[in-house]
PDB file of C-alpha atoms (C1' of nucleotides) in Angstrom:
ATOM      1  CA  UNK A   4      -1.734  -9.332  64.968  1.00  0.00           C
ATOM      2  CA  UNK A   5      -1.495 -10.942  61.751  1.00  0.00           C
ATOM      3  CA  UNK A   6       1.018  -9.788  59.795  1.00  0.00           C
ATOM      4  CA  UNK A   7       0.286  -8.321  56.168  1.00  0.00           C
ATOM      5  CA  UNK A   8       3.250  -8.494  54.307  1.00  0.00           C
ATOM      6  CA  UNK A   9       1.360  -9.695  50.906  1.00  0.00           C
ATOM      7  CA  UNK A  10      -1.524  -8.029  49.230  1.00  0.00           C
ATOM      8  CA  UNK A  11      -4.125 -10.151  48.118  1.00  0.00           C
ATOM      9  CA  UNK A  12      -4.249  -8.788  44.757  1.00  0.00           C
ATOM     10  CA  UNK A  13      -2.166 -10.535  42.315  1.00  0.00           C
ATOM     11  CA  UNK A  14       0.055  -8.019  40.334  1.00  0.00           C
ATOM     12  CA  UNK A  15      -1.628  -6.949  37.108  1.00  0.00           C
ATOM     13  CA  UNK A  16       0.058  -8.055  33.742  1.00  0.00           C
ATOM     14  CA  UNK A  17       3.167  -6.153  33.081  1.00  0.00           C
ATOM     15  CA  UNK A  18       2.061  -3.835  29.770  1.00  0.00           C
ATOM     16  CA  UNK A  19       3.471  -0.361  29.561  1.00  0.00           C
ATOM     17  CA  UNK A  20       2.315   1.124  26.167  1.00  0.00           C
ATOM     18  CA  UNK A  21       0.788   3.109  28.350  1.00  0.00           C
ATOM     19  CA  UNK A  22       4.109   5.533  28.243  1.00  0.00           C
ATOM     20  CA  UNK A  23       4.500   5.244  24.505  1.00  0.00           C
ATOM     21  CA  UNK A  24       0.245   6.040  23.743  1.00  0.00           C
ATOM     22  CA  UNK A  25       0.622   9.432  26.523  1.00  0.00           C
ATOM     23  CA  UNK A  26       3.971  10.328  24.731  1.00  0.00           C
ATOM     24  CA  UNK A  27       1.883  11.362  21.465  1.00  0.00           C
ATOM     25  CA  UNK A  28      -0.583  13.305  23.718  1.00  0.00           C
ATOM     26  CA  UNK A  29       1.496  14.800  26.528  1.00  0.00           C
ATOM     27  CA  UNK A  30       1.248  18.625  26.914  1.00  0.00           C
ATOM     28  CA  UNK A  31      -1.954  20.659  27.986  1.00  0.00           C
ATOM     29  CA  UNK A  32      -2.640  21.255  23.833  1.00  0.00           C
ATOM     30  CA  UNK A  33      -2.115  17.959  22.156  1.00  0.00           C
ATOM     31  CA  UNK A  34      -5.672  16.252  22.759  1.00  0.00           C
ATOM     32  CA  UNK A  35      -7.340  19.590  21.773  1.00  0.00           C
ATOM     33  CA  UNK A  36      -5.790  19.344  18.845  1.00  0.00           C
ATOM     34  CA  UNK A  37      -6.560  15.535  17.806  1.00  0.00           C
ATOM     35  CA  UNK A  38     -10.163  16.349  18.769  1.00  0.00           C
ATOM     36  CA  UNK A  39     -11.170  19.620  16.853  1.00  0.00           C
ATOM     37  CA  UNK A  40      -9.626  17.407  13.846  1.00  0.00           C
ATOM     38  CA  UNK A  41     -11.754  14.882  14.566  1.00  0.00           C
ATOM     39  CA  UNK A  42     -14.610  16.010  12.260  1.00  0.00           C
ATOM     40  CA  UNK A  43     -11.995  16.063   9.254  1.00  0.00           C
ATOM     41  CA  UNK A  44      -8.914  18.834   8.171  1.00  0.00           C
ATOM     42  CA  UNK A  45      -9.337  22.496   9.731  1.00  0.00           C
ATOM     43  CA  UNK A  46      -6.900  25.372   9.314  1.00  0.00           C
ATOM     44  CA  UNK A  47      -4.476  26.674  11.828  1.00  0.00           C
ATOM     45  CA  UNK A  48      -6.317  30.201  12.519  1.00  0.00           C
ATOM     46  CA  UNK A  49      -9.485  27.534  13.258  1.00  0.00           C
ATOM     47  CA  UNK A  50      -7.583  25.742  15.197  1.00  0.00           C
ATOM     48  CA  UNK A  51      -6.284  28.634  16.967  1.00  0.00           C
ATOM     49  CA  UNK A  52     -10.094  29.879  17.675  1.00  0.00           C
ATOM     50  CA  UNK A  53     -11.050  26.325  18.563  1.00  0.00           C
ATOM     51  CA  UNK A  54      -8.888  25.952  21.351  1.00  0.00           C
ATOM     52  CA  UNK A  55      -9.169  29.019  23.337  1.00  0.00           C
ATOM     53  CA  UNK A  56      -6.171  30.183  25.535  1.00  0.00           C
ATOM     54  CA  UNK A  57      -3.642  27.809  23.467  1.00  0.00           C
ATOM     55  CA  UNK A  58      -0.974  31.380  22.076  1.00  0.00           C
ATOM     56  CA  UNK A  59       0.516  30.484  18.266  1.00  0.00           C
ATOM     57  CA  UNK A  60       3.849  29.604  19.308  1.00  0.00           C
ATOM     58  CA  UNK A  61       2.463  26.819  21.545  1.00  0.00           C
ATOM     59  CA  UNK A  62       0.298  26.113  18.885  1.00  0.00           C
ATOM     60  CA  UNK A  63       2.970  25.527  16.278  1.00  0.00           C
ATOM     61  CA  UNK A  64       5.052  23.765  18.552  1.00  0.00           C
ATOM     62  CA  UNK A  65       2.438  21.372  19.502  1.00  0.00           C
ATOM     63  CA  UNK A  66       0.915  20.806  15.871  1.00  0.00           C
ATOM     64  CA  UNK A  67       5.125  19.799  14.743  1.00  0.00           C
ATOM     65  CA  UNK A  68       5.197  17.390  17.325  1.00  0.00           C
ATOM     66  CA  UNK A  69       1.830  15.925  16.179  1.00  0.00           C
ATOM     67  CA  UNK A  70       3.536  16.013  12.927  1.00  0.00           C
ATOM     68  CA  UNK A  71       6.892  14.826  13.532  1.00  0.00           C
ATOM     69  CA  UNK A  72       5.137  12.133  15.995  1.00  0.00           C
ATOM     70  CA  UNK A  73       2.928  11.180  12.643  1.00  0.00           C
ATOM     71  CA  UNK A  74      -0.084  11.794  14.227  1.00  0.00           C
ATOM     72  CA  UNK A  75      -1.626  14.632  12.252  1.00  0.00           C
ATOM     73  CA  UNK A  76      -0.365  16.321   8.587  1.00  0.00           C
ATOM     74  CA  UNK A  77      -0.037  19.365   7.157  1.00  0.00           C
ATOM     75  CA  UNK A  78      -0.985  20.991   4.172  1.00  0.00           C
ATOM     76  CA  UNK A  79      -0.034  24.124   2.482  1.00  0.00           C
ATOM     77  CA  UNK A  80      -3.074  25.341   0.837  1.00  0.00           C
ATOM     78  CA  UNK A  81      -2.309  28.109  -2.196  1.00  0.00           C
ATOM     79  CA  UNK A  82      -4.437  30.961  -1.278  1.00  0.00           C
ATOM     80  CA  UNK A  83      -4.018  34.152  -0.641  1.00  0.00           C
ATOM     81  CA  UNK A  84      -3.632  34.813   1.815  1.00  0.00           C
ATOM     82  CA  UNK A  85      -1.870  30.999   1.981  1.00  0.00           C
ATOM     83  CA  UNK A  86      -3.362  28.666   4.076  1.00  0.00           C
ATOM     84  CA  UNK A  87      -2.915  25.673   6.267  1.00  0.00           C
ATOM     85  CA  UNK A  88      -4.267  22.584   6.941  1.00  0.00           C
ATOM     86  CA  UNK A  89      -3.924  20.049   9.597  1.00  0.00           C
ATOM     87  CA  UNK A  90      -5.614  16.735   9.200  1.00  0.00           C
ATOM     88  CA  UNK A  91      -5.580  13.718  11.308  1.00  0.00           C
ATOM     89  CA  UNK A  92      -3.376  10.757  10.107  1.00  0.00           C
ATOM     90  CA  UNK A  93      -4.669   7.024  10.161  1.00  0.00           C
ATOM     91  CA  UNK A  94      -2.482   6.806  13.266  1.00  0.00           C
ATOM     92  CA  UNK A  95      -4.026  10.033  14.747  1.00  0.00           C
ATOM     93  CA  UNK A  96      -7.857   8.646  13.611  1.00  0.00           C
ATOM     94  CA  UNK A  97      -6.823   5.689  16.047  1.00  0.00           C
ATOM     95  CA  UNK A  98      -6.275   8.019  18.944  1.00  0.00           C
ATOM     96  CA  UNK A  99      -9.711   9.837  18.483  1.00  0.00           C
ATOM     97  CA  UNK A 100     -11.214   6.746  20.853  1.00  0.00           C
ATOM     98  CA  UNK A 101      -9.106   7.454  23.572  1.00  0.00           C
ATOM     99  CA  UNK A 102      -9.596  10.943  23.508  1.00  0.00           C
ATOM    100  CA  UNK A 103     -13.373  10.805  23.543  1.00  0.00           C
ATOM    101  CA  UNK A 104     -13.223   8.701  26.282  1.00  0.00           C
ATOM    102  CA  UNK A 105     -11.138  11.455  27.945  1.00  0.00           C
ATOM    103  CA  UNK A 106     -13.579  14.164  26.879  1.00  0.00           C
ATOM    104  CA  UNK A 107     -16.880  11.603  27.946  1.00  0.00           C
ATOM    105  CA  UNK A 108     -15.305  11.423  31.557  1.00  0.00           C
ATOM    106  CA  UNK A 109     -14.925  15.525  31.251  1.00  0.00           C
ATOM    107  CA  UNK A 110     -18.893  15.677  30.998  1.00  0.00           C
ATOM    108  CA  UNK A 111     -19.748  13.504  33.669  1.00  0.00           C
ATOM    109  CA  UNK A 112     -17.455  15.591  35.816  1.00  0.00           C
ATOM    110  CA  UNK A 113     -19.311  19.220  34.628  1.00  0.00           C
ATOM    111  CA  UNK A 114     -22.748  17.472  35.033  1.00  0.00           C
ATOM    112  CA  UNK A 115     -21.812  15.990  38.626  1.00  0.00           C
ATOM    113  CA  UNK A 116     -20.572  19.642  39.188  1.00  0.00           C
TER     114      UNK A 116
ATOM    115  CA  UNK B   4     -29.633  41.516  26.307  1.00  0.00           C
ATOM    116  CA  UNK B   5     -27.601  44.618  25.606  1.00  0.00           C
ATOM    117  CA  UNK B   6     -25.249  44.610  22.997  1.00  0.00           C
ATOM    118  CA  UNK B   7     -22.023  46.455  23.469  1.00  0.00           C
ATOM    119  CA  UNK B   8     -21.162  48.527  20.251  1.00  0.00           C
ATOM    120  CA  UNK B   9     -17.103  49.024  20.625  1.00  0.00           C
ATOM    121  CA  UNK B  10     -15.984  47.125  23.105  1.00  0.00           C
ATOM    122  CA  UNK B  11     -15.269  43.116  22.942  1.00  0.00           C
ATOM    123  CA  UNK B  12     -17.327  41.112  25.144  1.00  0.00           C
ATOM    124  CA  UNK B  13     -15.151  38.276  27.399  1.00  0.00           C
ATOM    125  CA  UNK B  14     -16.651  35.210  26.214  1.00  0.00           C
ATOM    126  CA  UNK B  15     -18.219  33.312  29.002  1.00  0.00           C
ATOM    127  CA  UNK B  16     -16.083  30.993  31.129  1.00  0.00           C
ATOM    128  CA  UNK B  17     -16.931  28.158  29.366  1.00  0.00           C
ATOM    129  CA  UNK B  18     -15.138  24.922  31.441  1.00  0.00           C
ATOM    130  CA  UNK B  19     -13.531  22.713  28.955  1.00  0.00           C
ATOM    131  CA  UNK B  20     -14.508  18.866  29.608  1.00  0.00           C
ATOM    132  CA  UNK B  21     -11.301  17.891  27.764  1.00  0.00           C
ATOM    133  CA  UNK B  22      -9.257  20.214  30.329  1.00  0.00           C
ATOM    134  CA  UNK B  23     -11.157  19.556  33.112  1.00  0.00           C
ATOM    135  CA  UNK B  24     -10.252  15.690  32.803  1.00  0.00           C
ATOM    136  CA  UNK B  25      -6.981  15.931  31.408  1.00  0.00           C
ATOM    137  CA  UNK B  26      -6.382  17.783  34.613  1.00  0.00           C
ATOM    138  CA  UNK B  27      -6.747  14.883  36.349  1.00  0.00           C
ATOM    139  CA  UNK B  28      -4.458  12.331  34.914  1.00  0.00           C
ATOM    140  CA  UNK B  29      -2.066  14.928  33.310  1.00  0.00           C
ATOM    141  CA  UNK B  30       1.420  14.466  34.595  1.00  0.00           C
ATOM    142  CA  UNK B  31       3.769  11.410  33.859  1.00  0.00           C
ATOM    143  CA  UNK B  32       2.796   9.144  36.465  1.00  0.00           C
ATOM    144  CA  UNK B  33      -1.064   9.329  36.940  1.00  0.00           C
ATOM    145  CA  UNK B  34      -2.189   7.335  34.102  1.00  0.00           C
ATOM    146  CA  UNK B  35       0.040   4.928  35.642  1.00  0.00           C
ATOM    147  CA  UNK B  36      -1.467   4.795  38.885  1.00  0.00           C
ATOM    148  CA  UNK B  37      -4.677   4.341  37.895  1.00  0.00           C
ATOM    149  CA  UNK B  38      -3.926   1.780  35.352  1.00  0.00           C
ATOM    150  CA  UNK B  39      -2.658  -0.297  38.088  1.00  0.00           C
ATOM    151  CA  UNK B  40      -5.348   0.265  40.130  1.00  0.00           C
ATOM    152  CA  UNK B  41      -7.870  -0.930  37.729  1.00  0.00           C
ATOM    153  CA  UNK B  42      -8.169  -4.498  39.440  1.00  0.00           C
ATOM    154  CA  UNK B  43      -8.341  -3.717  43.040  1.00  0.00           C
ATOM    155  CA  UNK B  44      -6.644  -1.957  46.173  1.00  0.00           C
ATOM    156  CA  UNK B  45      -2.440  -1.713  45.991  1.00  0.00           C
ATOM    157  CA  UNK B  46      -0.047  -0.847  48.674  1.00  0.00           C
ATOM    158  CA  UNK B  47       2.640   2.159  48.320  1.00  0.00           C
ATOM    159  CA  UNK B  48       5.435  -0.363  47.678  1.00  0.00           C
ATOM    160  CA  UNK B  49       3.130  -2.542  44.745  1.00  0.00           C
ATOM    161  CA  UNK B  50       3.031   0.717  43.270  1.00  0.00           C
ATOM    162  CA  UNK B  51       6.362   1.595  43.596  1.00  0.00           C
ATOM    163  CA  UNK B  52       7.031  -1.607  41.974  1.00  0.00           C
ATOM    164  CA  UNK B  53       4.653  -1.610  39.221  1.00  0.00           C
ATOM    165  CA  UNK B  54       5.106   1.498  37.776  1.00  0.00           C
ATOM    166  CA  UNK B  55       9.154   1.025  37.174  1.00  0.00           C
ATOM    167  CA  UNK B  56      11.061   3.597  37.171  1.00  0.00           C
ATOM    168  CA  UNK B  57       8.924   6.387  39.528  1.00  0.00           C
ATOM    169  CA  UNK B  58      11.026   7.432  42.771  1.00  0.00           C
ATOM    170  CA  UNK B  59       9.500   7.808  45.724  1.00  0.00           C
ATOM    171  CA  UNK B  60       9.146  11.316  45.851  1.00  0.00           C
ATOM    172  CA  UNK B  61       7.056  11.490  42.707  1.00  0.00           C
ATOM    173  CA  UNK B  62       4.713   8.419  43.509  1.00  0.00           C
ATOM    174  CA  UNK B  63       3.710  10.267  46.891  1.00  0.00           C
ATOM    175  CA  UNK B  64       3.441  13.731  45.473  1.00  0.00           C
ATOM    176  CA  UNK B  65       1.356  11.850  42.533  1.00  0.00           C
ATOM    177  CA  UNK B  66      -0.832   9.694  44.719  1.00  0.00           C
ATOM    178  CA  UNK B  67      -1.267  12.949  47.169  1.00  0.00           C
ATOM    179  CA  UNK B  68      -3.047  15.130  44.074  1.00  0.00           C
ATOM    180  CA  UNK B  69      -5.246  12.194  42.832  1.00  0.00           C
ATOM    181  CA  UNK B  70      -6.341  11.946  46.577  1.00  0.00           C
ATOM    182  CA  UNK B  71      -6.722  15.972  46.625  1.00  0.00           C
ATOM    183  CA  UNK B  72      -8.517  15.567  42.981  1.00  0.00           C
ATOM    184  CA  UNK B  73     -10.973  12.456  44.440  1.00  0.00           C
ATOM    185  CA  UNK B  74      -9.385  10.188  41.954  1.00  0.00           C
ATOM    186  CA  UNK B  75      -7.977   7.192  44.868  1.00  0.00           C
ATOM    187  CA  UNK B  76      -8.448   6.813  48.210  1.00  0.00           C
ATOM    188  CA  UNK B  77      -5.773   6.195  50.651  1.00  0.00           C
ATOM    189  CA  UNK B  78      -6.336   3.361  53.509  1.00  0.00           C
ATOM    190  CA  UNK B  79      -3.827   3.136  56.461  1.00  0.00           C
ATOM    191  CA  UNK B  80      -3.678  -0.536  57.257  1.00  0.00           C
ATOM    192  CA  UNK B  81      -2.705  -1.119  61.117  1.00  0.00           C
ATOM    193  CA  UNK B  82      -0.350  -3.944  60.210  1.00  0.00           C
ATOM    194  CA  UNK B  83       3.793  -4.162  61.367  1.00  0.00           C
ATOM    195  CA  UNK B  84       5.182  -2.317  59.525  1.00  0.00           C
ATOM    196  CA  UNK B  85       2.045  -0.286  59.080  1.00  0.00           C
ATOM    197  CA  UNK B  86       1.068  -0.018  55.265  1.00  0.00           C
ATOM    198  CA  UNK B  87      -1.131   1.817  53.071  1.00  0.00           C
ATOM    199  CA  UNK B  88      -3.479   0.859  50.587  1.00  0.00           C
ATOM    200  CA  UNK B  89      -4.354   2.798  47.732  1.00  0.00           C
ATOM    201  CA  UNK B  90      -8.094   2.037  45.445  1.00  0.00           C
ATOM    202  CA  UNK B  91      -9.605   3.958  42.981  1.00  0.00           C
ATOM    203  CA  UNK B  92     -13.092   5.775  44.041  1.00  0.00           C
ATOM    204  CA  UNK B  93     -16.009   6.259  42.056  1.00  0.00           C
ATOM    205  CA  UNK B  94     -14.566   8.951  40.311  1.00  0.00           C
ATOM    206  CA  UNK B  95     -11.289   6.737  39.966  1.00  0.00           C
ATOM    207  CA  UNK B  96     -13.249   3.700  37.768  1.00  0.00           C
ATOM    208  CA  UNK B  97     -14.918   6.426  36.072  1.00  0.00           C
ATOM    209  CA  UNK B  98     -11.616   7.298  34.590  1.00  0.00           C
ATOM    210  CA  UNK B  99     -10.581   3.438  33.834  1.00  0.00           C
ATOM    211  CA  UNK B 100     -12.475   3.276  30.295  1.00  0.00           C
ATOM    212  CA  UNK B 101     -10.739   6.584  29.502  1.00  0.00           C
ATOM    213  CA  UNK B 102      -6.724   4.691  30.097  1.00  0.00           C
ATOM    214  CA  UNK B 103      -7.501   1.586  29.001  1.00  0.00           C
ATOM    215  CA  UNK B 104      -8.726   3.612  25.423  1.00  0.00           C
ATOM    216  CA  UNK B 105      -4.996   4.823  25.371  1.00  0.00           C
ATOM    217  CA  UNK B 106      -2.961   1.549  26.738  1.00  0.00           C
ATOM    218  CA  UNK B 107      -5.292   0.083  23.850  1.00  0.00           C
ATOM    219  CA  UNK B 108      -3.725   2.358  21.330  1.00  0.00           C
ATOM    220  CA  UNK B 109      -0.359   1.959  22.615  1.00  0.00           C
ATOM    221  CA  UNK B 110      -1.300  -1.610  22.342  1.00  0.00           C
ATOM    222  CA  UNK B 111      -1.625  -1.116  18.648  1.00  0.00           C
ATOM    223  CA  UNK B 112       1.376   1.322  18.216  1.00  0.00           C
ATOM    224  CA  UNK B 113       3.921  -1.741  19.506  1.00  0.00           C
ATOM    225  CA  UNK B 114       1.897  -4.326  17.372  1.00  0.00           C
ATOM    226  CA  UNK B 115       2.637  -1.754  14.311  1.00  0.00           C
ATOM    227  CA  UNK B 116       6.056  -1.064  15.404  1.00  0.00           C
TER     228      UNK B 116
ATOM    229  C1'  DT C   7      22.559  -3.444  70.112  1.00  0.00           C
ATOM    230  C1'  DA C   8      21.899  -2.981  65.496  1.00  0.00           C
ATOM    231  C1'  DA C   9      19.706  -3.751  61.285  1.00  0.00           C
ATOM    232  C1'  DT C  10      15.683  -3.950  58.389  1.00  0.00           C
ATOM    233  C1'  DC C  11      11.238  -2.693  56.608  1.00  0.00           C
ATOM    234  C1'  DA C  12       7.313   0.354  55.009  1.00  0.00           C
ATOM    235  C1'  DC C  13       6.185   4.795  53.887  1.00  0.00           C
ATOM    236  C1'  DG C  14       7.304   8.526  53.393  1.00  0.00           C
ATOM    237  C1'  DT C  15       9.710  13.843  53.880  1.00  0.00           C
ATOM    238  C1'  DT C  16      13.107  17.336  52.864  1.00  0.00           C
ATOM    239  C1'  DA C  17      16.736  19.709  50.271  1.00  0.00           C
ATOM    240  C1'  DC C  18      18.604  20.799  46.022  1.00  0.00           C
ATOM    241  C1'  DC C  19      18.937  20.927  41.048  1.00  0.00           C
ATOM    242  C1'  DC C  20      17.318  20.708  36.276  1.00  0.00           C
ATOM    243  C1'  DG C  21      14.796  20.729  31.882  1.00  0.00           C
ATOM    244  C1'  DC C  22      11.052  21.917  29.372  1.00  0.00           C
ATOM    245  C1'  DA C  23       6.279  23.216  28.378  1.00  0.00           C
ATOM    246  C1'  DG C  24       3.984  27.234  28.291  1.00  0.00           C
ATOM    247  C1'  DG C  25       3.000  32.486  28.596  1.00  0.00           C
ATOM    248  C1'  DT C  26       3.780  37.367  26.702  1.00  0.00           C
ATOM    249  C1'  DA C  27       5.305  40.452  23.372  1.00  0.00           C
ATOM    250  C1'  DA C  28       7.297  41.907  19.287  1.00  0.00           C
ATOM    251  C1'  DC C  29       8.066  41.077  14.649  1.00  0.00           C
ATOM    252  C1'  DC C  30       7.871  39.138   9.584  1.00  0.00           C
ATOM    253  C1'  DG C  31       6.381  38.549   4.512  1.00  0.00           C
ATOM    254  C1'  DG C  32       3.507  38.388   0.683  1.00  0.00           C
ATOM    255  C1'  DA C  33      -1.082  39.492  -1.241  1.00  0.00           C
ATOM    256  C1'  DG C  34      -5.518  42.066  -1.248  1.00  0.00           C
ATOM    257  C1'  DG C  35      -8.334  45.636   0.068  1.00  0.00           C
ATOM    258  C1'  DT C  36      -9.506  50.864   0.546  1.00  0.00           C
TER     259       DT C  36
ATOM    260  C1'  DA D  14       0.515  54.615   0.812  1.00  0.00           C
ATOM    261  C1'  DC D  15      -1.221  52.146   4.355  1.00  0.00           C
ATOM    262  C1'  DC D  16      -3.661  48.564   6.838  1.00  0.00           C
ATOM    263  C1'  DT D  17      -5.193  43.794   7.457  1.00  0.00           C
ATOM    264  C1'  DC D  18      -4.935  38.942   7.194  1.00  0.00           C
ATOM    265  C1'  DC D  19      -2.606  34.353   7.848  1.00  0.00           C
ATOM    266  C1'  DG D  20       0.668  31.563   9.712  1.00  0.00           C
ATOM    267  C1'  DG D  21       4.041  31.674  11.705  1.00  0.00           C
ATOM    268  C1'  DT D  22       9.118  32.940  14.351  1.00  0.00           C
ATOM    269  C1'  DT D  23      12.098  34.757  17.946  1.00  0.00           C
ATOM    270  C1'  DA D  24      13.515  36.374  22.535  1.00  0.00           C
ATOM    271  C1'  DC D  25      12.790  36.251  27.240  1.00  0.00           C
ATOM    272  C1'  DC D  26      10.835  34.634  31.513  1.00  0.00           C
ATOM    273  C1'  DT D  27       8.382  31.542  34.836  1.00  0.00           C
ATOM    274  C1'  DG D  28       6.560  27.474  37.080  1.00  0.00           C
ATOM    275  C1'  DC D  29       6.252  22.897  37.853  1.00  0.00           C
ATOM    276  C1'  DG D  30       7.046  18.049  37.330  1.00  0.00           C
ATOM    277  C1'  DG D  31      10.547  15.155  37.998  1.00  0.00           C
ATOM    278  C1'  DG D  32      15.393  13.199  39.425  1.00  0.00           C
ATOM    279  C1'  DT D  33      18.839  11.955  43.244  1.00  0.00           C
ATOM    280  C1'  DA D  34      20.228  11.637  47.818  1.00  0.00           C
ATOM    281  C1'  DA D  35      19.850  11.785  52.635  1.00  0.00           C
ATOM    282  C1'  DC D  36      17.041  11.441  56.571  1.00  0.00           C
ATOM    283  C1'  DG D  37      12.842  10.139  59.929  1.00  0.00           C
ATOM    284  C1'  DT D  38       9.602   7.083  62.506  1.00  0.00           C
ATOM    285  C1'  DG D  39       7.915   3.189  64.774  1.00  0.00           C
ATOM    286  C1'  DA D  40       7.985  -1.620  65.178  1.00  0.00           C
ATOM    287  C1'  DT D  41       9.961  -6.096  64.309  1.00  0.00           C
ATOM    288  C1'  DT D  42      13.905  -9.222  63.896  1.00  0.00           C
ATOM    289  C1'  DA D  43      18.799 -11.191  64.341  1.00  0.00           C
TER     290       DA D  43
END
DNA sequence: TAATCACGTTACCCGCAGGTAACCGGAGGT
DNA sequence: ACCTCCGGTTACCTGCGGGTAACGTGATTA
């Protein structure tokens, strides 16, 4: 028996930006977020509908991350009642890719069943 | 269709694509996994060794659900010591496009410091 | 005989994301 | 006078992913 103490694959290159890229859209809520912004600003109560299930606290706690991380920005709008806005930052616009990739693989799976 | 007059109807149980694939690499390590398995089969201890700083505990528990979810497929090679060789399936390399969207970005978030 | 290796398992603990529910504050509507 | 709307906040609880450490198995090796 010949022993197989080597694989035959060659380690891939060592690159972990992988941890710092899933760091800005960890939790269940952050990519829903990034893509119902993807069309351009929308208001927290839209947001709120968008996403169904996501509660307001979560909500708030996931859109200051985004914030804090730089990813999206928000915007007091003087209304009355007073609004909100939450827009997608350049570096959030560079994440939109990735998540539509996510969400492309999501349809495959629903049309496969 | 009948239209209730008072009452709210449940809207329908519409399965979220985003969700539904976000289910399957959510958790620290997955991404990981499959980014590693991009190029070809790996053994437990490649993986164990690739992904630095995942214990033991987590890489099996990790590699266990992405079997469970059809994402890799696990190989017992007959060998001395035996070992085990992990590849992505079909589903697996559907999901490739999706991580290397996000190692791409994190690519760009080191580059921008 | 004893140690090592590969691939785990089990026990125990911890932190945090997320869920529910209640509440708030100013302005407009009725 | 009261209710509604919008965008939250706060308190409390729960579950799960993850960490360390110790142990198991079966076969080879010193």
């Amino acid at each position: 028996m010949v022993k197989l103490r080597r694989s035959r694959v060659e380690p891939p290159p060592e690159v972990c930006p992988l941890g710092e890229c899933m760091s800005l859209i960890s939790g269940a809520w952050s990519p829903h977020v990034i893509w119902y912004l993807r069309d351009g600003p929308r208001r927290f109560g839209e947001l709120r509908a968008d996403i169904k299930g996501v509660s307001a606290k979560v909500l708030t706690a996931r859109l200051r991350q985004l914030e804090r991380d730089g990813v999206v920005i928000r915007r007091e709008v003087a209304s009355s009642p007073p609004t909100v806005e939450y827009a997608l930052s350049e570096l959030g616009a560079e994440l939109r890719p990735a998540i539509a990739a996510i969400v492309d693989v999501g349809h495959r799976l629903k049309r496969r069943n």
